[in-house]
């Protein structure tokens, strides 16, 4: 349900959003991810940061590609949690979304971005049989709890 | 959203963890969630950092898909959860308190609860019987909670957001958490449950959905929780709505009312006996206390089975204190209700709201359909 509130659409009532792309695969995958978010980032004024493990030589190593987003070089010896904390310290955004490069490349950003900034509220349940969907996805049924539990 | 469930960007569950200065517990909470046996593509994890001044945010960033940072003094879990829901996309919204470590099967159980009962509006679970804090107060408090939720399994009249899930459509229709009236952890989840039930949504207490409660209870915290944050507002809300509207559940079981009244009467008798130096009056008070203990024999057997006889004897005074506090809360709530009617928002929230200022994070908003507002409209303060 889109909102018509201009303060949310344009003004101070809109949260600042940062997308932090974690270069797990790097190379072309990272480039594809950046391309996937570029348009929506521009449209919604999202800040985009790429967390890229430093190359063995010491400099940033995005896999031999040039990135049009802010790149943060991180130590490959550190944990991903440390990388994420580093990214958090580098942005003042209200909402920080972390996503790996392979996932960022395929996410429906044009659908997600309006939700993140409050322009769109998700109101509807998906149609179809949830139980069948869970079984198809391999989610096993739990034992039923006693005394009226599920 | 048109994507197939489980595809990137189309999770079934949105797990929302509100946290404020939770560096002691947030890592354990999120690590437990990460160990869930529900496929990761089926849920997104949103942590809402409500004005923390400690290292909560960088710790949470290590696990979260989305971290929402709300600056300033804490706005309370109702507000924080609402902000999390706004940024989420799952069709089922799961709330987990930051001091709870969900069992690995909890999210899967929640998903199946909604699959088994498509008409279900909300489901909530229970703390487990293994609270890690070893002191008597924490053990008593958490085990009693476990006992109550295990014995209240089935259809419920209330909701519980420490481990609770609600269908997004139902949450929206109910008007979200009432962040306007609950600026700190109180009974915002119970009040939401009343509204969900009022709209006809079934709520289920499934005792198989469990998590470990990491909370370390102290006596002052118990008094504040039982009196100010839980007992008084809950009873005041109950008075406002009219007790006939809500069948007895949890705190409002008739036996609990009677026990609270009996303990308060016993305390009065002990005071009178001390002033009058009367043994018979003191004995009468003692008989009342024994009656309360006997009526709770099943609970004490449960404590004995789990923690032994010595523990059970040690917590008897704490349990009596609980009844006494509940009785005091009822009396205080009755006075507040008849003097002031339903509560309003804090003066600060009221003042900001009247200013019409727009910003992010937004000002606390009135929940459409809030029990306070509906009842307040029909029953003005006296």
Short mmCIF file of C-alpha atoms in Angstrom, two decimals:
data_model
loop_
_atom_site.label_atom_id
_atom_site.label_comp_id
_atom_site.label_asym_id
_atom_site.label_seq_id
_atom_site.Cartn_x
_atom_site.Cartn_y
_atom_site.Cartn_z
CA UNK A 1 0.00 0.00 0.00
CA UNK A 2 1.93 3.06 -1.17
CA UNK A 3 1.80 6.10 1.01
CA UNK A 4 1.06 9.56 -0.28
CA UNK A 5 2.84 11.27 2.55
CA UNK A 6 5.42 13.58 0.92
CA UNK A 7 7.45 13.67 4.12
CA UNK A 8 8.03 9.94 3.85
CA UNK A 9 8.56 10.02 0.11
CA UNK A 10 11.02 12.89 0.09
CA UNK A 11 11.46 14.54 3.41
CA UNK A 12 12.87 14.06 6.87
CA UNK A 13 10.46 11.24 7.74
CA UNK A 14 12.34 8.89 5.46
CA UNK A 15 15.05 6.79 7.10
CA UNK A 16 18.56 6.82 5.69
CA UNK A 17 19.35 3.36 4.36
CA UNK A 18 22.74 1.80 3.71
CA UNK A 19 23.24 -1.41 1.75
CA UNK A 20 26.38 -3.24 2.76
CA UNK A 21 27.41 -5.77 0.12
CA UNK A 22 29.78 -8.39 1.48
CA UNK A 23 32.14 -9.68 -1.20
CA UNK A 24 32.10 -13.38 -0.41
CA UNK A 25 32.48 -14.43 -4.02
CA UNK A 26 34.02 -11.23 -5.40
CA UNK A 27 34.91 -10.69 -9.07
CA UNK A 28 32.04 -10.73 -11.52
CA UNK A 29 29.54 -11.67 -8.84
CA UNK A 30 30.37 -8.56 -6.88
CA UNK A 31 30.19 -6.44 -10.01
CA UNK A 32 26.78 -7.90 -10.85
CA UNK A 33 25.59 -7.21 -7.31
CA UNK A 34 26.69 -3.60 -7.50
CA UNK A 35 24.97 -3.17 -10.84
CA UNK A 36 21.82 -4.74 -9.40
CA UNK A 37 21.58 -2.20 -6.61
CA UNK A 38 22.87 0.89 -8.40
CA UNK A 39 19.63 2.03 -9.96
CA UNK A 40 17.48 1.55 -6.90
CA UNK A 41 20.15 3.08 -4.69
CA UNK A 42 20.11 6.18 -6.80
CA UNK A 43 16.30 6.34 -6.84
CA UNK A 44 15.94 5.96 -3.08
CA UNK A 45 19.16 7.72 -2.06
CA UNK A 46 20.58 4.56 -0.51
CA UNK A 47 24.20 4.55 0.48
CA UNK A 48 26.01 1.49 -0.89
CA UNK A 49 29.15 0.06 0.65
CA UNK A 50 31.10 -2.95 -0.53
CA UNK A 51 33.10 -4.91 2.02
CA UNK A 52 36.01 -6.32 0.07
CA UNK A 53 38.76 -8.48 1.54
CA UNK A 54 42.16 -6.95 0.94
CA UNK A 55 44.24 -8.62 -1.76
CA UNK A 56 47.41 -10.47 -0.67
CA UNK A 57 49.49 -7.51 -1.85
CA UNK A 58 47.87 -5.26 0.70
CA UNK A 59 45.51 -3.11 -1.37
CA UNK A 60 41.79 -3.56 -1.83
CA UNK A 61 41.00 -6.53 -4.01
CA UNK A 62 37.57 -6.39 -5.58
CA UNK A 63 38.63 -9.14 -7.96
CA UNK A 64 40.06 -7.03 -10.68
CA UNK A 65 36.95 -4.94 -11.32
CA UNK A 66 36.28 -1.31 -10.65
CA UNK A 67 33.34 -0.54 -8.39
CA UNK A 68 31.16 2.53 -8.51
CA UNK A 69 30.32 2.30 -4.83
CA UNK A 70 32.24 3.05 -1.69
CA UNK A 71 34.63 0.18 -1.05
CA UNK A 72 35.83 -0.75 2.41
CA UNK A 73 38.90 -2.93 2.43
CA UNK A 74 38.79 -5.51 5.21
CA UNK A 75 41.29 -7.99 6.58
CA UNK A 76 40.52 -11.50 5.25
CA UNK A 77 41.90 -12.94 8.50
CA UNK A 78 39.14 -11.26 10.49
CA UNK A 79 35.69 -12.70 10.97
CA UNK A 80 32.75 -11.53 8.90
CA UNK A 81 31.24 -10.20 12.10
CA UNK A 82 34.24 -7.89 12.44
CA UNK A 83 33.81 -6.76 8.84
CA UNK A 84 30.17 -5.96 9.45
CA UNK A 85 30.98 -4.01 12.61
CA UNK A 86 33.53 -2.06 10.59
CA UNK A 87 30.92 -1.23 7.96
CA UNK A 88 28.52 -0.11 10.66
CA UNK A 89 31.09 2.30 12.00
CA UNK A 90 31.55 3.76 8.51
CA UNK A 91 27.95 4.79 7.98
CA UNK A 92 25.47 6.98 9.80
CA UNK A 93 22.45 5.33 8.17
CA UNK A 94 19.38 4.57 10.26
CA UNK A 95 18.79 1.22 8.56
CA UNK A 96 21.75 -0.91 7.56
CA UNK A 97 21.09 -3.95 5.40
CA UNK A 98 23.80 -6.58 5.08
CA UNK A 99 23.76 -8.85 2.08
CA UNK A 100 26.35 -11.05 0.41
CA UNK A 101 27.22 -10.34 -3.20
CA UNK A 102 25.63 -13.46 -4.66
CA UNK A 103 22.32 -12.72 -2.95
CA UNK A 104 22.44 -9.00 -3.71
CA UNK A 105 22.74 -9.84 -7.39
CA UNK A 106 19.35 -11.59 -7.45
CA UNK A 107 17.26 -9.76 -4.84
CA UNK A 108 14.19 -7.88 -6.15
CA UNK A 109 15.49 -4.50 -5.06
CA UNK A 110 12.73 -2.58 -6.79
CA UNK A 111 10.25 -4.38 -4.53
CA UNK A 112 12.31 -4.28 -1.35
CA UNK A 113 13.55 -0.70 -1.41
CA UNK A 114 10.13 0.98 -1.01
CA UNK A 115 9.44 -1.27 1.97
CA UNK A 116 12.70 -0.42 3.67
CA UNK A 117 12.06 3.32 3.52
CA UNK A 118 8.42 3.06 4.54
CA UNK A 119 6.88 3.94 1.18
CA UNK A 120 5.23 0.55 0.99
CA UNK A 121 3.69 -1.61 3.67
CA UNK A 122 3.54 -5.33 3.13
CA UNK A 123 -0.04 -6.18 3.94
CA UNK A 124 -0.96 -9.42 2.30
CA UNK A 125 -0.21 -13.04 3.01
CA UNK A 126 0.99 -15.14 0.09
CA UNK A 127 -1.70 -17.22 -1.53
CA UNK A 128 -1.55 -20.99 -1.53
CA UNK A 129 -1.18 -23.80 0.93
CA UNK A 130 1.59 -23.02 3.39
CA UNK A 131 1.88 -26.60 4.58
CA UNK A 132 2.44 -27.89 1.05
CA UNK A 133 5.00 -25.18 0.44
CA UNK A 134 6.90 -26.07 3.62
CA UNK A 135 6.91 -29.74 2.68
CA UNK A 136 8.13 -28.94 -0.80
CA UNK A 137 10.96 -26.91 0.72
CA UNK A 138 11.91 -29.85 2.93
CA UNK A 139 10.79 -28.31 6.24
CA UNK A 140 9.90 -31.30 8.40
CA UNK A 141 6.79 -31.32 10.56
CA UNK A 142 7.49 -31.02 14.27
CA UNK A 143 5.85 -33.38 16.74
CA UNK A 144 2.62 -31.81 17.89
CA UNK A 145 2.68 -30.39 21.40
CA UNK A 146 0.17 -31.72 23.85
CA UNK A 147 -2.76 -29.89 25.45
CA UNK A 148 -3.98 -28.12 22.35
CA UNK A 149 -0.63 -26.89 21.11
CA UNK A 150 0.19 -26.91 17.43
CA UNK B 1 5.33 -9.26 -3.47
CA UNK B 2 4.95 -11.84 -6.19
CA UNK B 3 8.01 -14.01 -5.64
CA UNK B 4 7.74 -17.60 -4.60
CA UNK B 5 8.20 -18.23 -0.90
CA UNK B 6 11.79 -18.98 0.05
CA UNK B 7 13.24 -17.28 -3.01
CA UNK B 8 15.67 -14.40 -2.34
CA UNK B 9 13.70 -11.45 -1.01
CA UNK B 10 10.60 -13.51 -0.17
CA UNK B 11 11.04 -14.94 3.32
CA UNK B 12 8.12 -16.53 5.14
CA UNK B 13 9.13 -15.25 8.57
CA UNK B 14 10.49 -11.87 9.60
CA UNK B 15 12.22 -12.34 12.94
CA UNK B 16 12.34 -9.06 14.83
CA UNK B 17 14.54 -8.60 17.88
CA UNK B 18 14.18 -5.31 19.77
CA UNK B 19 17.13 -4.56 22.02
CA UNK B 20 18.32 -1.75 24.23
CA UNK B 21 21.73 -1.88 25.92
CA UNK B 22 21.76 -5.64 25.51
CA UNK B 23 25.45 -6.36 24.95
CA UNK B 24 25.37 -9.06 27.65
CA UNK B 25 22.76 -11.13 25.85
CA UNK B 26 22.34 -10.09 22.21
CA UNK B 27 25.18 -12.25 20.88
CA UNK B 28 23.75 -15.38 22.52
CA UNK B 29 20.25 -14.56 21.32
CA UNK B 30 21.33 -14.10 17.70
CA UNK B 31 23.67 -17.11 17.76
CA UNK B 32 20.74 -19.24 18.92
CA UNK B 33 18.63 -17.92 16.06
CA UNK B 34 21.42 -18.71 13.62
CA UNK B 35 21.26 -22.33 14.81
CA UNK B 36 17.61 -22.59 13.77
CA UNK B 37 16.76 -25.67 11.73
CA UNK B 38 14.41 -23.66 9.51
CA UNK B 39 16.17 -23.02 6.17
CA UNK B 40 17.77 -19.59 6.24
CA UNK B 41 16.07 -18.55 3.00
CA UNK B 42 12.72 -18.78 4.77
CA UNK B 43 13.39 -16.09 7.35
CA UNK B 44 14.98 -12.68 7.64
CA UNK B 45 16.52 -11.32 10.81
CA UNK B 46 15.89 -7.71 11.77
CA UNK B 47 17.45 -6.27 14.91
CA UNK B 48 16.12 -2.94 16.17
CA UNK B 49 18.64 -1.18 18.37
CA UNK B 50 16.58 1.08 20.60
CA UNK B 51 18.97 3.78 21.72
CA UNK B 52 21.74 1.55 23.05
CA UNK B 53 24.79 3.27 24.47
CA UNK B 54 26.85 0.08 24.75
CA UNK B 55 28.25 -2.24 22.06
CA UNK B 56 24.90 -3.78 21.16
CA UNK B 57 24.83 -2.40 17.60
CA UNK B 58 28.20 -3.75 16.39
CA UNK B 59 27.49 -7.07 18.06
CA UNK B 60 24.10 -7.31 16.38
CA UNK B 61 25.60 -6.31 13.03
CA UNK B 62 27.54 -9.56 13.08
CA UNK B 63 24.31 -11.54 12.66
CA UNK B 64 21.49 -9.34 11.40
CA UNK B 65 20.23 -9.06 7.86
CA UNK B 66 18.95 -5.62 8.74
CA UNK B 67 19.96 -3.45 11.67
CA UNK B 68 17.74 -0.51 12.51
CA UNK B 69 19.32 2.13 14.72
CA UNK B 70 16.97 4.33 16.71
CA UNK B 71 18.83 7.21 18.32
CA UNK B 72 18.07 8.88 21.61
CA UNK B 73 16.63 7.50 24.79
CA UNK B 74 14.90 4.12 24.45
CA UNK B 75 11.38 4.30 23.06
CA UNK B 76 10.35 0.88 24.36
CA UNK B 77 9.80 -2.50 22.72
CA UNK B 78 6.39 -1.59 21.30
CA UNK B 79 7.94 1.22 19.30
CA UNK B 80 11.02 -0.78 18.33
CA UNK B 81 8.98 -3.78 17.17
CA UNK B 82 6.75 -1.52 15.06
CA UNK B 83 9.82 -0.04 13.34
CA UNK B 84 11.09 -3.54 12.65
CA UNK B 85 7.79 -4.63 11.17
CA UNK B 86 7.77 -1.59 8.87
CA UNK B 87 11.04 -2.64 7.26
CA UNK B 88 10.18 -6.34 7.02
CA UNK B 89 8.59 -8.36 4.23
CA UNK B 90 7.72 -11.79 5.71
CA UNK B 91 4.06 -12.77 5.91
CA UNK B 92 4.55 -14.01 9.48
CA UNK B 93 6.21 -11.72 11.98
CA UNK B 94 8.13 -13.35 14.80
CA UNK B 95 9.08 -11.36 17.88
CA UNK B 96 11.94 -12.58 20.02
CA UNK B 97 13.21 -10.73 23.07
CA UNK B 98 16.93 -10.04 23.11
CA UNK B 99 17.40 -12.05 26.31
CA UNK B 100 15.88 -15.22 24.87
CA UNK B 101 17.76 -18.03 23.13
CA UNK B 102 15.26 -19.78 20.90
CA UNK B 103 15.47 -23.54 20.62
CA UNK B 104 16.61 -24.69 17.16
CA UNK B 105 13.16 -26.01 16.25
CA UNK B 106 11.22 -22.94 17.43
CA UNK B 107 10.98 -21.12 14.09
CA UNK B 108 10.05 -24.37 12.33
CA UNK B 109 7.32 -24.97 14.90
CA UNK B 110 6.01 -21.44 14.37
CA UNK B 111 5.91 -21.92 10.59
CA UNK B 112 4.01 -25.18 10.98
CA UNK B 113 1.62 -23.72 13.55
CA UNK B 114 0.41 -21.30 10.89
CA UNK B 115 0.43 -24.01 8.23
CA UNK B 116 -1.71 -26.32 10.33
CA UNK B 117 -4.21 -23.62 11.25
CA UNK B 118 -4.61 -21.13 8.39
CA UNK B 119 -7.12 -19.15 10.44
CA UNK B 120 -4.60 -18.58 13.25
CA UNK B 121 -3.86 -14.93 14.02
CA UNK B 122 -0.96 -15.42 16.41
CA UNK B 123 0.95 -18.07 18.31
CA UNK B 124 3.30 -17.82 21.24
CA UNK B 125 5.47 -20.19 23.20
CA UNK B 126 7.15 -20.57 26.53
CA UNK B 127 10.43 -20.21 28.33
CA UNK B 128 12.09 -23.56 28.90
CA UNK B 129 12.86 -25.24 32.23
CA UNK B 130 16.59 -24.51 32.05
CA UNK B 131 17.16 -20.87 32.99
CA UNK B 132 20.93 -20.35 33.19
CA UNK B 133 20.99 -17.80 36.01
CA UNK B 134 21.53 -19.92 39.12
CA UNK B 135 20.16 -17.64 41.86
CA UNK B 136 16.85 -18.52 43.49
CA UNK B 137 14.99 -15.43 42.28
CA UNK B 138 15.86 -16.03 38.63
CA UNK B 139 15.19 -19.75 38.87
CA UNK B 140 11.84 -19.18 40.58
CA UNK B 141 10.71 -16.51 38.19
CA UNK B 142 11.64 -18.33 35.01
CA UNK B 143 10.44 -21.75 36.18
CA UNK B 144 7.11 -20.34 37.32
CA UNK B 145 6.70 -18.79 33.90
CA UNK B 146 7.49 -22.13 32.28
CA UNK B 147 4.98 -23.88 34.55
CA UNK B 148 2.20 -21.38 33.79
CA UNK B 149 2.68 -21.52 30.03
CA UNK B 150 2.91 -25.31 29.99
CA UNK B 151 -0.36 -25.52 31.90
CA UNK B 152 -2.18 -22.86 29.87
CA UNK B 153 -1.49 -24.49 26.50
CA UNK B 154 -4.11 -24.11 23.82
CA UNK B 155 -6.37 -21.24 22.77
CA UNK B 156 -5.44 -18.01 24.54
CA UNK B 157 -7.00 -14.62 25.11
CA UNK B 158 -3.67 -12.80 25.20
CA UNK B 159 -0.44 -12.55 23.24
CA UNK B 160 3.15 -12.74 24.45
CA UNK B 161 5.90 -11.15 22.40
CA UNK B 162 9.00 -12.56 24.12
CA UNK B 163 8.54 -15.62 21.87
CA UNK B 164 5.52 -14.84 19.76
CA UNK B 165 4.48 -14.70 16.13
CA UNK B 166 1.62 -12.94 14.42
CA UNK B 167 0.29 -13.04 10.92
CA UNK B 168 1.18 -9.79 9.17
CA UNK B 169 -2.34 -9.24 7.94
CA UNK B 170 -3.71 -9.67 11.49
CA UNK B 171 -1.03 -7.38 12.93
CA UNK B 172 -1.94 -4.66 10.44
CA UNK B 173 -5.67 -4.99 11.02
CA UNK B 174 -5.20 -4.88 14.78
CA UNK B 175 -3.31 -1.60 14.46
CA UNK B 176 0.21 -2.69 15.54
CA UNK B 177 1.67 -2.36 19.03
CA UNK B 178 0.42 0.60 21.02
CA UNK B 179 3.69 2.56 21.17
CA UNK B 180 1.69 5.61 22.25
CA UNK B 181 0.70 4.19 25.62
CA UNK B 182 3.57 1.79 26.31
CA UNK B 183 6.88 3.66 26.22
CA UNK B 184 8.70 0.91 28.15
CA UNK B 185 8.36 -2.88 28.50
CA UNK B 186 4.88 -3.34 29.94
CA UNK B 187 1.82 -5.20 28.68
CA UNK B 188 1.94 -4.00 25.09
CA UNK B 189 1.81 -7.59 23.86
CA UNK B 190 -1.15 -8.52 26.06
CA UNK B 191 -3.06 -5.46 24.87
CA UNK B 192 -2.31 -6.34 21.24
CA UNK B 193 -3.62 -9.84 21.98
CA UNK B 194 -6.90 -8.40 23.23
CA UNK B 195 -7.30 -6.49 19.98
CA UNK B 196 -6.47 -9.55 17.88
CA UNK B 197 -9.07 -11.55 19.79
CA UNK B 198 -11.54 -8.70 19.42
CA UNK B 199 -11.16 -9.00 15.65
CA UNK B 200 -11.84 -12.72 15.89
CA UNK B 201 -8.32 -14.01 15.29
CA UNK B 202 -7.53 -17.18 17.25
CA UNK B 203 -4.36 -17.04 19.36
CA UNK B 204 -2.58 -20.22 20.34
CA UNK B 205 -0.20 -20.91 23.19
CA UNK B 206 2.00 -23.72 21.88
CA UNK B 207 4.21 -24.87 24.78
CA UNK B 208 6.49 -26.72 22.37
CA UNK B 209 7.82 -23.42 21.02
CA UNK B 210 10.50 -22.69 23.56
CA UNK B 211 13.48 -20.54 24.35
CA UNK B 212 15.91 -20.14 27.21
CA UNK B 213 15.43 -16.95 29.21
CA UNK B 214 18.76 -15.35 30.06
CA UNK B 215 17.29 -12.74 32.39
CA UNK B 216 18.88 -12.25 35.77
CA UNK B 217 16.11 -11.28 38.14
CA UNK B 218 16.66 -9.07 41.18
CA UNK B 219 14.13 -8.30 43.90
CA UNK B 220 13.75 -4.69 42.81
CA UNK B 221 13.15 -5.79 39.24
CA UNK B 222 10.46 -8.19 40.36
CA UNK B 223 8.67 -5.52 42.37
CA UNK B 224 8.85 -3.06 39.47
CA UNK B 225 7.68 -5.68 36.95
CA UNK B 226 4.86 -7.06 39.07
CA UNK B 227 3.60 -3.70 40.24
CA UNK B 228 4.39 -0.84 37.88
CA UNK B 229 4.91 -2.49 34.50
CA UNK B 230 2.67 -5.52 34.55
CA UNK B 231 0.22 -5.72 37.39
CA UNK B 232 -1.10 -2.17 37.51
CA UNK B 233 -1.51 -1.57 33.76
CA UNK B 234 -2.92 -5.04 33.16
CA UNK B 235 -5.51 -4.73 35.90
CA UNK B 236 -6.29 -1.17 34.88
CA UNK B 237 -6.82 -2.34 31.32
CA UNK B 238 -8.98 -5.18 32.58
CA UNK B 239 -11.08 -2.73 34.58
CA UNK B 240 -11.36 -0.44 31.59
CA UNK B 241 -12.48 -3.18 29.26
CA UNK B 242 -14.79 -4.78 31.77
CA UNK B 243 -13.87 -8.12 33.24
CA UNK B 244 -16.81 -9.86 31.62
CA UNK B 245 -15.22 -9.27 28.22
CA UNK B 246 -12.12 -11.32 29.00
CA UNK B 247 -12.21 -14.82 30.39
CA UNK B 248 -9.63 -15.60 33.06
CA UNK B 249 -6.16 -16.39 31.79
CA UNK B 250 -2.76 -16.44 33.47
CA UNK B 251 -2.80 -13.64 36.06
CA UNK B 252 -6.56 -13.43 35.89
CA UNK B 253 -7.42 -16.97 36.82
CA UNK B 254 -9.96 -16.79 39.65
CA UNK B 255 -7.68 -18.85 41.90
CA UNK B 256 -4.90 -16.29 41.48
CA UNK B 257 -7.25 -13.45 42.40
CA UNK B 258 -8.38 -15.31 45.48
CA UNK B 259 -4.83 -16.14 46.53
CA UNK B 260 -3.74 -12.52 46.11
CA UNK B 261 -6.65 -11.33 48.21
CA UNK B 262 -6.03 -13.96 50.87
CA UNK B 263 -2.32 -13.11 51.17
CA UNK B 264 -3.11 -9.39 51.48
CA UNK B 265 -5.71 -10.16 54.13
CA UNK B 266 -3.17 -12.32 55.97
CA UNK B 267 -0.66 -9.47 55.93
CA UNK B 268 -3.30 -7.14 57.38
CA UNK B 269 -4.06 -9.68 60.09
CA UNK B 270 -0.37 -10.01 60.94
CA UNK B 271 -0.07 -6.24 61.28
CA UNK B 272 -3.16 -6.06 63.47
CA UNK B 273 -1.90 -8.98 65.55
CA UNK B 274 1.44 -7.26 66.06
CA UNK B 275 -0.24 -4.03 67.12
CA UNK B 276 -2.79 -5.75 69.37
CA UNK B 277 -0.35 -8.43 70.55
CA UNK B 278 -3.00 -10.98 69.68
CA UNK B 279 -1.96 -14.59 69.09
CA UNK B 280 -5.38 -15.70 67.77
CA UNK B 281 -5.35 -13.01 65.09
CA UNK B 282 -1.83 -14.00 64.08
CA UNK B 283 -2.93 -17.63 63.98
CA UNK B 284 -5.82 -16.69 61.70
CA UNK B 285 -3.33 -15.04 59.36
CA UNK B 286 -1.20 -18.16 59.48
CA UNK B 287 -4.15 -20.33 58.55
CA UNK B 288 -4.80 -18.16 55.51
CA UNK B 289 -1.18 -18.49 54.41
CA UNK B 290 -1.31 -22.25 54.81
CA UNK B 291 -4.44 -22.28 52.67
CA UNK B 292 -2.63 -20.41 49.90
CA UNK B 293 0.32 -22.81 50.10
CA UNK B 294 -1.97 -25.82 49.92
CA UNK B 295 -3.78 -24.41 46.90
CA UNK B 296 -0.41 -24.15 45.13
CA UNK B 297 0.75 -27.66 45.97
CA UNK B 298 1.01 -28.68 42.31
CA UNK B 299 3.32 -25.76 41.56
CA UNK B 300 5.49 -26.60 44.55
CA UNK B 301 5.62 -30.26 43.52
CA UNK B 302 6.85 -29.02 40.13
CA UNK B 303 9.55 -26.91 41.80
CA UNK B 304 10.57 -29.86 43.99
CA UNK B 305 10.82 -32.17 41.01
CA UNK B 306 13.02 -29.70 39.10
CA UNK B 307 15.14 -28.07 41.80
CA UNK B 308 14.65 -30.05 45.01
CA UNK B 309 13.01 -29.54 48.40
CA UNK B 310 15.44 -26.94 49.75
CA UNK B 311 14.89 -24.69 46.74
CA UNK B 312 11.12 -25.05 47.04
CA UNK B 313 11.21 -24.06 50.70
CA UNK B 314 13.44 -21.07 49.95
CA UNK B 315 11.13 -19.69 47.27
CA UNK B 316 7.91 -19.93 49.29
CA UNK B 317 8.30 -16.39 50.68
CA UNK B 318 9.04 -15.10 47.18
CA UNK B 319 5.88 -16.70 45.89
CA UNK B 320 3.84 -15.19 48.71
CA UNK B 321 5.45 -11.83 47.93
CA UNK B 322 4.24 -12.21 44.34
CA UNK B 323 0.67 -12.61 45.56
CA UNK B 324 1.05 -9.67 47.89
CA UNK B 325 2.38 -7.46 45.08
CA UNK B 326 -0.44 -8.56 42.78
CA UNK B 327 -2.96 -7.65 45.46
CA UNK B 328 -1.32 -4.26 45.98
CA UNK B 329 -1.24 -3.72 42.20
CA UNK B 330 -4.96 -4.49 42.01
CA UNK B 331 -5.74 -1.97 44.74
CA UNK B 332 -3.53 0.70 43.18
CA UNK B 333 -4.93 0.04 39.71
CA UNK B 334 -8.47 0.30 41.07
CA UNK B 335 -7.65 3.70 42.59
CA UNK B 336 -6.00 4.95 39.38
CA UNK B 337 -8.88 3.75 37.26
CA UNK B 338 -11.52 5.43 39.37
CA UNK B 339 -9.51 8.63 39.76
CA UNK B 340 -8.13 9.05 36.26
CA UNK B 341 -9.75 6.50 33.93
CA UNK B 342 -7.62 4.96 31.19
CA UNK B 343 -4.03 6.21 31.07
CA UNK B 344 -2.79 8.66 28.45
CA UNK B 345 0.61 8.89 26.82
CA UNK B 346 3.51 10.49 28.64
CA UNK B 347 3.49 14.31 28.55
CA UNK B 348 6.60 14.30 26.34
CA UNK B 349 4.96 12.06 23.73
CA UNK B 350 1.79 14.15 23.89
CA UNK B 351 3.74 17.38 23.42
CA UNK B 352 5.72 16.09 20.44
CA UNK B 353 2.60 14.69 18.84
CA UNK B 354 0.80 18.02 19.14
CA UNK B 355 3.76 19.80 17.54
CA UNK B 356 3.09 17.86 14.31
CA UNK B 357 6.82 17.39 13.79
CA UNK B 358 7.79 14.80 11.19
CA UNK B 359 11.10 13.03 11.31
CA UNK B 360 12.77 9.68 11.28
CA UNK B 361 12.61 7.90 13.64
CA UNK B 362 8.93 8.84 13.75
CA UNK B 363 7.14 10.10 16.81
CA UNK B 364 5.25 7.43 18.72
CA UNK B 365 1.91 7.05 17.00
CA UNK B 366 -1.51 6.13 18.28
CA UNK B 367 -2.38 2.54 17.54
CA UNK B 368 -5.61 2.41 15.63
CA UNK B 369 -8.03 0.42 17.68
CA UNK B 370 -6.00 0.59 20.90
CA UNK B 371 -7.98 -0.82 23.79
CA UNK B 372 -7.26 2.33 25.79
CA UNK B 373 -8.51 4.65 23.08
CA UNK B 374 -11.68 2.70 22.35
CA UNK B 375 -12.57 2.35 25.97
CA UNK B 376 -11.44 5.89 26.70
CA UNK B 377 -13.86 7.24 24.11
CA UNK B 378 -16.80 5.45 25.61
CA UNK B 379 -15.85 5.91 29.24
CA UNK B 380 -14.35 9.33 29.97
CA UNK B 381 -12.03 9.77 32.96
CA UNK B 382 -13.88 10.41 36.16
#
